[in-house]
Amino acid sequence: MLGLMQEWPLLCHKILDHAARQHPDREIVSRSIEGPIVRTTYREARERALKVAERLERDGFSTGDRIATLAWNTARHFEAWYGIMGMGGVYHTLNPRLFPDQIAWIMNHAEDKAIFVDLTFVPLIEKIAPAVKSLRQVIVLTDRAHMPETALPNVVAYEEWLEEAAGGYRWKALDENAAAGMCYTSGTTGDPKGVVYSHRSNVLHGMIAAMPDAMGISSRDVILPVVPMFHANAWGLAQSAPMIGAKLVMPGGKMDGPSICELLNTEKVTFSAAVPTVWLMLLQYLEETGETLPHLKKVVIGGSACPRAITQKFQDNYGVEVIHAWGMTEMSPLGTLATLKPECAEFEGEKLLDVRMKQGHAPFGVEMKVTDDENVEMPWNGQKFGRLKVRGPAVARAYYGGAGAEQFDEEGWFDTGDVAHIDPLGYMQITDRAKDVIKSGGEWISTIDLENLAVGHPEVLEAAVIGVPHPKWAERPLLIIVRKPGKEPQKAAILEFMEGKVAKWWMPDDVAFVDEIPHTAAGKIKKTALRDQFRDYRLPTQ
Ligand code: AMP
């Protein structure tokens, strides 16, 4: 017997229809690439997204075509996304922090037919475009007056191109399982792999992200997604915010401390999301200037492990709640969030902070388990760590073109490549990437735990831990440190600071000081490069 409820496919453009109807005058405020702050509304964004869809169709693009975007978070990028999806196209976000050759490789792999590009990236696309065979059109997200001189063929100014729309377009009728978006993971090894989101997965993920024990956002919030739309879908906020009718504040290309602080305070932002680096810059700026955050209530921090000091400062100095989150491009991207279950709501001080430092528990729609290398499931005791595997309606079931098939098993589990444990309350804690974990004498040492501990030292700016070959233990940890400007902490002082806070056999065998630690385009520590750099390093314990 089948249910007798309506067929109402979960399509992304329905989100914008809803926002325009229920919250028509709610603002989308952007720091434009041209400079000034510009304001639009969900009603206008919908009208313009319909024009994007119409114009794309008129230019010969159709269902299933991949349309790239190389752009910061602005209202124009947001409209372009919805316009692309609403005509059946597939938005393909590109990370401008990748090398031009990598971007060209990714565009060729996805066979992008057109691209929306910010003014900032016109010189970049000039380098890349000739190498992308499928590319037929470049739409620069600006008006005629700001169009730069360019030798690019088939290039148009977005505003002028939109004006040519006749109006009256109707969204394409689509299957909810149709592709809606694409994003390549910038892995540290091998070719990038394409993740293909569907309308259904994007809608469900948007709903999951907004839930009270996930991001917990509502129409009364003012949301600043610092996390870029080009990196893991802005953590779903480009869907959740219009779904719930929250005001959106888009930071454009400026993510430095003063620029973010200005938007937070002038636009009365209550909720924001970003990687730890952004918050470090903001907190440093606040300390230097004595500015405060009178409106901000909550920030979600993820993408890499959130240092304890960030959570503590936000909480104690500014009254802002920090929610640590974990996810990945393949999960749309949210996986877990460290919101408080009633069992730990009464915790205080360090005990509470310990819970907040975990990557969190899974909302409905994310199943997870931890297994050993033989696929035997580990108990949820908060100690046994192993490979973290996930399942859910917004988790990838394959990569585009079939790459990386070994990460998916026949029961539908996706191996995240992260190493983690889960405690009896369901809070998951990442202890490493599978390829970074240090295997010392047959036991595993978490490099992330050691890094978090080391950055707690007041004179340490950044820390990375890698395994260095050792004749007796196979591998031993080497701690690599970038000192804070003007500070000269020595090896002994750093090790002394760490002592007693981790198992003795976890303590680094040595400390090396460097001026800079290399990062991937997604802002994560590039351990492969560090391992190369320290390939011939000899530990004093050898
Ligand atoms: P990406 O697909 O670029 O977002 O990268 C996903 C990976 O980032 C995950 O598999 C983790 O290794 C790492 N990651 C994301 N969030 C966290 C977090 N809160 N703590 C530690 N690692 C994280």
XYZ file of C-alpha atoms and ligand atoms in Angstrom:
565
model
C 0.000 0.000 0.000
C 1.363 3.393 -0.932
C 0.882 6.614 0.958
C -1.546 9.099 -0.476
C 0.496 12.245 -0.057
C 1.446 14.657 -2.799
C 4.439 14.295 -5.066
C 6.401 17.426 -4.256
C 9.928 16.944 -5.534
C 12.640 18.475 -3.366
C 13.984 21.054 -5.817
C 16.398 23.836 -4.917
C 14.501 26.638 -6.646
C 11.543 25.915 -4.362
C 13.709 27.229 -1.552
C 13.998 30.582 -3.270
C 10.283 30.606 -4.169
C 9.520 30.070 -0.499
C 11.904 32.809 0.651
C 10.479 35.290 -1.873
C 6.924 34.549 -0.788
C 7.337 34.268 2.981
C 10.268 36.613 3.544
C 10.237 38.867 0.445
C 11.864 41.927 1.970
C 14.510 40.138 4.001
C 17.832 41.530 2.914
C 20.875 40.017 1.313
C 23.694 42.437 2.039
C 26.960 42.042 0.133
C 30.362 43.613 0.268
C 30.593 43.975 -3.491
C 33.738 43.224 -5.420
C 33.564 46.775 -6.796
C 33.764 48.059 -3.210
C 30.517 49.432 -1.777
C 28.044 47.526 0.378
C 25.002 46.628 -1.757
C 21.563 45.499 -0.624
C 19.020 43.282 -2.267
C 16.161 41.077 -1.003
C 14.958 37.519 -1.455
C 12.214 38.839 -3.748
C 14.745 40.536 -6.012
C 17.150 37.617 -5.820
C 14.402 35.308 -7.099
C 13.506 37.659 -9.952
C 17.132 37.879 -10.966
C 17.745 34.136 -10.603
C 14.825 33.558 -12.999
C 16.521 35.894 -15.450
C 19.807 34.018 -15.087
C 17.960 30.796 -15.943
C 16.246 32.424 -18.937
C 19.452 33.939 -20.288
C 21.391 30.702 -19.914
C 18.704 28.857 -21.823
C 18.600 31.524 -24.507
C 22.383 31.185 -24.923
C 21.911 27.503 -25.652
C 22.681 25.891 -22.310
C 20.393 23.162 -21.099
C 19.644 20.489 -18.524
C 22.703 18.768 -17.128
C 25.188 21.356 -18.412
C 27.919 22.176 -15.913
C 28.171 25.922 -15.359
C 31.201 26.928 -13.318
C 31.463 29.737 -10.805
C 34.719 31.345 -9.687
C 33.450 33.846 -7.189
C 33.327 35.087 -3.604
C 30.179 35.047 -1.489
C 27.944 37.813 -2.842
C 24.268 38.140 -3.748
C 25.224 37.831 -7.425
C 26.920 34.484 -6.833
C 23.860 33.372 -4.851
C 21.436 34.370 -7.647
C 23.650 32.718 -10.252
C 23.557 29.424 -8.288
C 19.774 29.402 -8.117
C 19.452 30.482 -11.748
C 21.768 27.697 -12.917
C 19.922 25.060 -10.886
C 16.497 26.418 -11.868
C 17.156 25.827 -15.585
C 18.379 22.309 -14.860
C 22.064 23.198 -14.970
C 24.693 22.114 -12.488
C 26.620 24.836 -10.651
C 30.261 23.909 -10.372
C 32.123 25.917 -7.757
C 35.846 26.397 -8.357
C 38.331 27.146 -5.607
C 40.426 30.148 -6.722
C 43.159 29.174 -4.272
C 44.112 26.233 -6.486
C 46.857 26.568 -9.089
C 45.610 27.605 -12.556
C 46.646 24.224 -13.995
C 44.578 22.405 -11.371
C 41.551 24.592 -12.055
C 41.894 23.921 -15.792
C 42.158 20.174 -15.089
C 39.014 20.260 -12.964
C 37.073 22.312 -15.545
C 38.059 19.927 -18.304
C 37.124 16.929 -16.191
C 33.693 18.415 -15.435
C 33.385 19.727 -19.023
C 32.200 23.138 -17.871
C 30.409 24.994 -20.659
C 30.175 28.476 -19.152
C 31.564 30.293 -16.162
C 30.415 33.093 -13.885
C 33.499 34.894 -12.661
C 34.182 37.739 -10.234
C 36.213 40.758 -11.347
C 39.003 39.601 -9.028
C 39.446 36.421 -11.035
C 39.339 37.764 -14.608
C 43.161 37.581 -14.896
C 43.006 34.005 -13.573
C 40.347 32.880 -16.033
C 42.289 34.554 -18.870
C 45.101 32.117 -18.115
C 42.826 29.111 -17.779
C 40.173 29.583 -20.490
C 42.329 28.659 -23.514
C 43.028 25.258 -21.911
C 39.353 24.416 -21.320
C 37.973 22.940 -24.528
C 34.336 22.807 -23.461
C 34.127 26.465 -22.348
C 31.848 28.569 -24.554
C 31.043 31.658 -22.491
C 32.399 33.824 -19.695
C 30.001 35.964 -17.652
C 31.790 38.550 -15.502
C 29.798 39.270 -12.328
C 29.768 43.066 -12.730
C 28.124 45.843 -14.736
C 29.223 47.417 -17.977
C 30.930 50.357 -16.296
C 33.274 48.067 -14.383
C 34.063 45.647 -17.220
C 37.819 45.295 -17.572
C 39.702 45.201 -20.874
C 40.041 41.545 -21.762
C 40.976 39.453 -24.743
C 38.678 36.614 -23.605
C 36.318 35.471 -26.364
C 32.560 35.396 -25.703
C 32.695 37.472 -22.582
C 29.747 39.482 -21.239
C 29.020 41.734 -18.284
C 26.498 40.029 -16.000
C 24.191 43.033 -15.461
C 23.997 43.840 -19.149
C 23.376 40.195 -20.000
C 20.604 39.975 -17.369
C 18.888 43.100 -18.690
C 18.355 41.334 -21.990
C 16.032 38.835 -20.300
C 12.393 39.216 -21.306
C 11.026 37.954 -17.982
C 8.269 35.421 -17.368
C 10.588 32.410 -17.163
C 9.274 29.371 -15.302
C 11.599 27.020 -13.469
C 12.333 23.753 -15.228
C 10.345 20.755 -14.036
C 13.017 18.366 -12.784
C 13.439 15.072 -11.012
C 14.588 15.705 -7.450
C 17.484 13.331 -8.053
C 18.793 15.463 -10.928
C 22.269 16.901 -10.420
C 22.233 20.424 -8.968
C 25.818 21.181 -8.050
C 29.367 19.986 -8.223
C 32.479 20.507 -6.171
C 35.884 18.867 -6.429
C 37.686 17.863 -3.266
C 41.148 19.301 -3.100
C 42.865 16.245 -1.733
C 46.529 16.490 -0.828
C 47.382 13.531 -3.054
C 46.140 12.282 -6.423
C 43.791 14.013 -8.816
C 40.873 16.002 -7.423
C 37.601 14.059 -7.231
C 34.212 15.441 -8.219
C 31.261 15.323 -5.827
C 27.861 15.734 -7.503
C 25.020 17.049 -5.327
C 21.404 16.507 -6.302
C 18.447 18.851 -5.774
C 17.161 16.412 -3.188
C 20.453 16.178 -1.278
C 20.857 19.967 -1.247
C 17.319 20.528 0.049
C 17.618 17.830 2.710
C 21.042 19.067 3.743
C 19.713 22.619 4.052
C 16.973 21.368 6.377
C 19.387 19.239 8.383
C 21.810 22.154 8.803
C 19.130 24.463 10.185
C 17.832 22.068 12.863
C 18.018 23.257 16.487
C 20.755 20.817 17.459
C 22.685 21.478 14.271
C 23.209 25.171 13.452
C 19.966 26.121 15.176
C 19.124 29.140 12.994
C 15.843 30.928 12.355
C 14.269 33.876 10.533
C 15.311 36.067 13.474
C 18.980 35.439 12.744
C 21.295 37.543 10.653
C 23.716 35.132 9.035
C 27.225 35.861 7.791
C 28.648 32.892 5.885
C 32.362 33.634 5.824
C 32.923 30.070 4.666
C 32.971 30.393 0.894
C 30.324 29.016 -1.423
C 33.247 27.566 -3.391
C 34.355 25.502 -0.432
C 31.832 22.824 0.457
C 28.683 24.794 -0.349
C 29.187 27.462 2.332
C 28.251 24.635 4.726
C 24.712 24.657 3.400
C 23.970 28.251 4.408
C 23.072 29.329 0.859
C 20.192 26.869 1.198
C 19.374 27.049 4.901
C 19.223 30.845 5.135
C 16.571 31.346 2.416
C 14.750 28.231 3.644
C 14.216 29.771 7.075
C 14.102 33.383 5.856
C 17.161 34.740 7.639
C 18.900 37.930 6.545
C 22.140 37.075 4.744
C 25.335 39.109 4.922
C 27.878 38.208 2.258
C 31.509 39.178 2.869
C 32.692 39.290 -0.765
C 36.462 38.941 -1.036
C 37.384 40.516 2.285
C 37.832 38.105 5.168
C 40.404 39.963 7.238
C 39.733 40.912 10.870
C 38.657 44.557 10.356
C 36.353 43.767 7.396
C 34.595 40.896 9.165
C 34.283 42.877 12.392
C 32.728 45.796 10.501
C 30.072 43.569 8.906
C 29.349 41.717 12.162
C 28.679 44.946 13.995
C 27.079 47.234 11.397
C 24.738 44.557 10.048
C 23.985 43.177 13.541
C 25.029 39.650 12.602
C 23.897 37.026 15.137
C 25.323 33.887 13.516
C 28.422 33.179 11.480
C 30.456 30.244 10.198
C 34.107 29.965 9.191
C 37.333 28.004 9.471
C 39.585 28.600 12.510
C 42.054 30.858 10.617
C 39.362 33.484 10.010
C 38.439 33.545 13.684
C 42.075 33.787 14.730
C 42.405 36.914 12.578
C 39.214 38.391 14.012
C 40.148 37.670 17.630
C 43.591 39.177 17.114
C 41.995 42.313 15.665
C 39.551 42.560 18.585
C 42.398 42.243 21.081
C 44.413 44.946 19.320
C 41.579 47.437 18.990
C 39.440 46.679 22.028
C 36.360 46.373 19.813
C 33.540 44.116 21.016
C 30.841 41.969 19.362
C 27.554 43.258 20.771
C 25.250 41.345 18.404
C 27.018 38.090 17.575
C 25.555 35.118 19.482
C 26.897 31.987 17.855
C 29.655 30.857 15.490
C 30.152 27.506 13.841
C 33.794 26.558 13.435
C 35.008 23.662 11.328
C 37.009 22.617 8.301
C 39.896 21.786 10.595
C 40.074 21.213 14.324
C 39.057 24.245 16.370
C 41.773 25.268 18.842
C 40.610 25.378 22.469
C 41.815 28.958 22.865
C 39.383 30.202 20.175
C 36.380 28.632 21.887
C 37.489 29.929 25.249
C 38.076 33.503 24.076
C 34.801 33.744 22.183
C 32.944 32.453 25.220
C 34.721 34.284 28.028
C 35.654 37.596 26.402
C 32.788 38.157 23.963
C 29.866 36.014 25.162
C 29.695 34.121 21.864
C 28.793 30.430 21.772
C 31.130 28.301 19.666
C 29.831 25.223 17.913
C 32.577 22.995 16.640
C 31.547 21.126 13.498
C 33.005 18.490 11.264
C 32.155 17.632 7.707
C 33.510 17.209 4.256
C 32.750 18.082 0.636
C 31.422 14.535 0.155
C 28.839 15.148 2.929
C 27.388 18.370 1.464
C 29.291 19.053 3.918
C 27.886 18.806 7.469
C 28.566 15.620 9.422
C 28.533 16.420 13.139
C 28.109 19.445 15.410
C 29.096 19.776 19.050
C 25.851 21.203 20.394
C 25.005 20.255 23.981
C 22.830 17.251 24.718
C 20.966 17.435 28.038
C 23.409 14.962 29.584
C 26.173 17.576 29.382
C 24.187 20.818 29.525
C 25.033 21.191 33.213
C 28.772 20.689 32.731
C 31.007 23.610 33.615
C 34.535 24.860 33.041
C 37.074 22.508 31.506
C 34.637 19.582 31.494
C 32.230 21.573 29.347
C 35.044 22.749 27.114
C 36.121 19.123 26.630
C 32.691 18.381 25.121
C 32.751 21.514 22.981
C 36.176 20.562 21.615
C 34.825 17.277 20.203
C 33.649 17.388 16.592
C 30.139 16.630 17.797
C 27.154 14.360 17.340
C 25.343 13.552 14.109
C 21.982 15.114 13.271
C 19.204 12.996 11.750
C 20.346 12.218 8.217
C 23.913 11.266 9.115
C 24.755 7.731 10.237
C 28.283 7.061 11.430
C 30.446 4.251 12.715
C 34.094 3.649 13.478
C 35.842 0.474 12.348
C 39.290 -1.067 12.435
C 41.217 -1.877 9.267
C 39.278 -5.188 9.007
C 35.923 -3.374 9.038
C 35.068 -4.555 12.570
C 32.965 -1.929 14.312
C 34.450 -0.287 17.428
C 32.427 0.298 20.597
C 31.291 3.854 21.346
C 33.471 4.245 24.432
C 35.270 7.482 23.552
C 38.627 5.714 23.404
C 38.925 3.134 20.663
C 39.698 4.984 17.501
C 39.520 3.775 13.943
C 38.256 4.621 10.466
C 35.216 6.877 10.448
C 32.495 5.786 7.986
C 29.251 7.579 7.152
C 25.931 7.132 5.329
C 23.039 9.453 4.582
C 20.847 11.164 1.982
C 23.347 14.029 1.561
C 26.463 11.825 1.488
C 28.108 10.975 -1.846
C 27.564 7.440 -3.157
C 30.285 7.771 -5.826
C 32.672 10.306 -7.286
C 32.080 11.771 -10.734
C 33.518 9.443 -13.344
C 33.952 6.579 -10.866
C 37.232 7.665 -9.229
C 37.969 6.566 -5.656
C 35.548 3.619 -5.779
C 37.453 1.908 -2.933
C 36.076 4.497 -0.493
C 32.506 3.222 -0.911
C 31.443 -0.240 0.297
C 28.537 -2.449 -0.738
C 26.517 -1.560 2.351
C 26.582 2.082 1.300
C 29.187 3.295 3.813
C 31.617 5.979 2.706
C 35.077 5.816 4.278
C 35.853 9.424 5.220
C 39.596 8.890 5.506
C 39.374 10.385 8.993
C 40.321 8.552 12.154
C 38.012 9.086 15.117
C 36.375 7.715 18.247
C 32.782 8.107 19.415
C 31.824 8.412 23.091
C 28.826 6.794 24.817
C 26.781 9.991 24.329
C 27.412 9.888 20.571
C 29.999 12.668 20.387
C 32.613 11.941 17.743
C 36.165 13.175 18.008
C 38.582 13.246 15.096
C 42.015 12.087 16.092
C 43.627 12.202 12.661
C 43.512 11.758 8.929
C 44.086 8.069 8.175
C 47.195 8.943 6.211
C 48.608 11.268 8.902
C 48.124 9.156 12.005
C 51.455 8.117 13.534
C 51.868 4.395 14.061
C 54.388 4.046 16.854
C 55.200 0.544 18.014
C 51.902 -0.741 16.620
C 49.836 1.879 18.532
C 48.317 4.987 16.972
C 49.228 8.530 18.019
C 46.865 11.377 17.141
C 48.712 14.236 15.470
C 45.700 16.543 15.901
C 45.688 16.114 19.688
C 49.365 17.013 19.837
C 48.885 20.021 17.536
C 45.969 21.329 19.587
C 48.001 20.999 22.723
C 51.039 22.768 21.275
C 49.058 25.772 19.958
C 47.791 26.257 23.495
C 51.293 27.511 24.366
C 51.002 31.310 24.485
C 54.041 31.891 22.249
C 53.130 29.381 19.540
C 51.330 30.622 16.418
C 50.858 27.351 14.564
C 51.861 23.722 15.087
C 52.005 20.593 12.945
C 52.987 17.067 13.867
C 54.298 14.464 11.442
C 55.638 10.966 11.838
C 59.367 10.537 11.227
C 60.816 7.061 10.586
C 62.348 5.479 13.678
C 64.380 2.251 13.813
C 62.716 0.910 16.957
C 59.166 2.321 16.930
C 58.640 2.509 13.132
C 57.532 6.152 13.483
C 57.824 8.825 16.139
C 56.227 12.288 16.304
C 58.110 15.432 15.301
C 56.507 18.708 16.372
C 56.931 21.588 13.924
C 56.318 25.064 15.290
C 55.794 28.563 13.915
C 56.489 31.039 16.705
C 54.381 34.136 17.341
C 56.064 37.295 15.994
C 58.662 38.608 18.437
C 58.571 35.459 20.612
C 61.364 32.905 20.989
C 59.981 29.878 22.868
C 62.540 27.063 23.094
C 62.098 23.315 22.665
C 62.336 22.539 26.384
C 59.687 25.110 27.312
C 57.226 23.773 24.744
C 57.725 20.150 25.764
C 57.398 21.083 29.410
C 54.113 22.833 28.623
C 52.796 19.643 26.978
C 54.004 17.203 29.614
C 51.357 15.503 31.707
C 48.619 16.513 29.271
C 49.104 13.498 26.964
C 50.335 9.943 27.436
C 54.095 9.907 27.911
C 54.721 7.805 24.819
C 52.787 10.348 22.719
C 55.228 13.155 23.540
C 57.101 14.442 20.457
C 60.667 13.201 20.153
C 61.792 16.575 18.885
C 60.668 20.123 18.073
C 61.609 21.943 14.862
C 61.027 25.657 14.255
C 60.006 27.007 10.842
C 58.918 30.425 9.520
C 55.861 29.030 7.813
C 53.813 25.839 7.583
C 52.521 25.020 4.074
C 48.727 24.898 3.564
C 46.431 23.352 0.966
C 44.025 25.471 -1.063
C 41.360 24.569 1.491
C 43.485 26.002 4.292
C 44.538 22.694 5.821
C 48.096 21.881 6.844
C 49.853 20.230 3.917
C 51.401 17.275 5.660
C 52.707 15.762 2.424
C 54.836 18.864 1.846
C 56.046 18.814 5.459
C 56.946 15.137 5.214
C 58.971 15.951 2.063
C 60.648 18.867 3.789
C 61.655 16.725 6.780
C 62.380 13.529 4.841
C 66.021 13.365 5.978
C 65.372 14.582 9.489
C 67.116 12.618 12.203
C 65.443 12.486 15.585
C 67.691 12.795 18.649
C 66.166 9.506 19.865
C 67.398 7.610 16.818
P 36.889 19.320 2.858
O 36.180 18.319 2.034
O 37.887 20.119 2.111
O 35.943 20.166 3.644
O 37.753 18.530 3.924
C 37.164 17.614 4.785
C 38.160 17.166 5.820
O 38.527 18.259 6.657
C 37.631 16.140 6.774
O 37.661 14.847 6.222
C 38.550 16.315 7.964
O 39.772 15.642 7.773
C 38.813 17.802 7.964
N 37.941 18.464 8.924
C 36.789 19.122 8.693
N 36.277 19.621 9.818
C 37.121 19.265 10.824
C 37.149 19.469 12.238
N 36.214 20.161 12.863
N 38.172 18.941 12.930
C 39.145 18.238 12.319
N 39.173 18.019 10.993
C 38.185 18.531 10.251
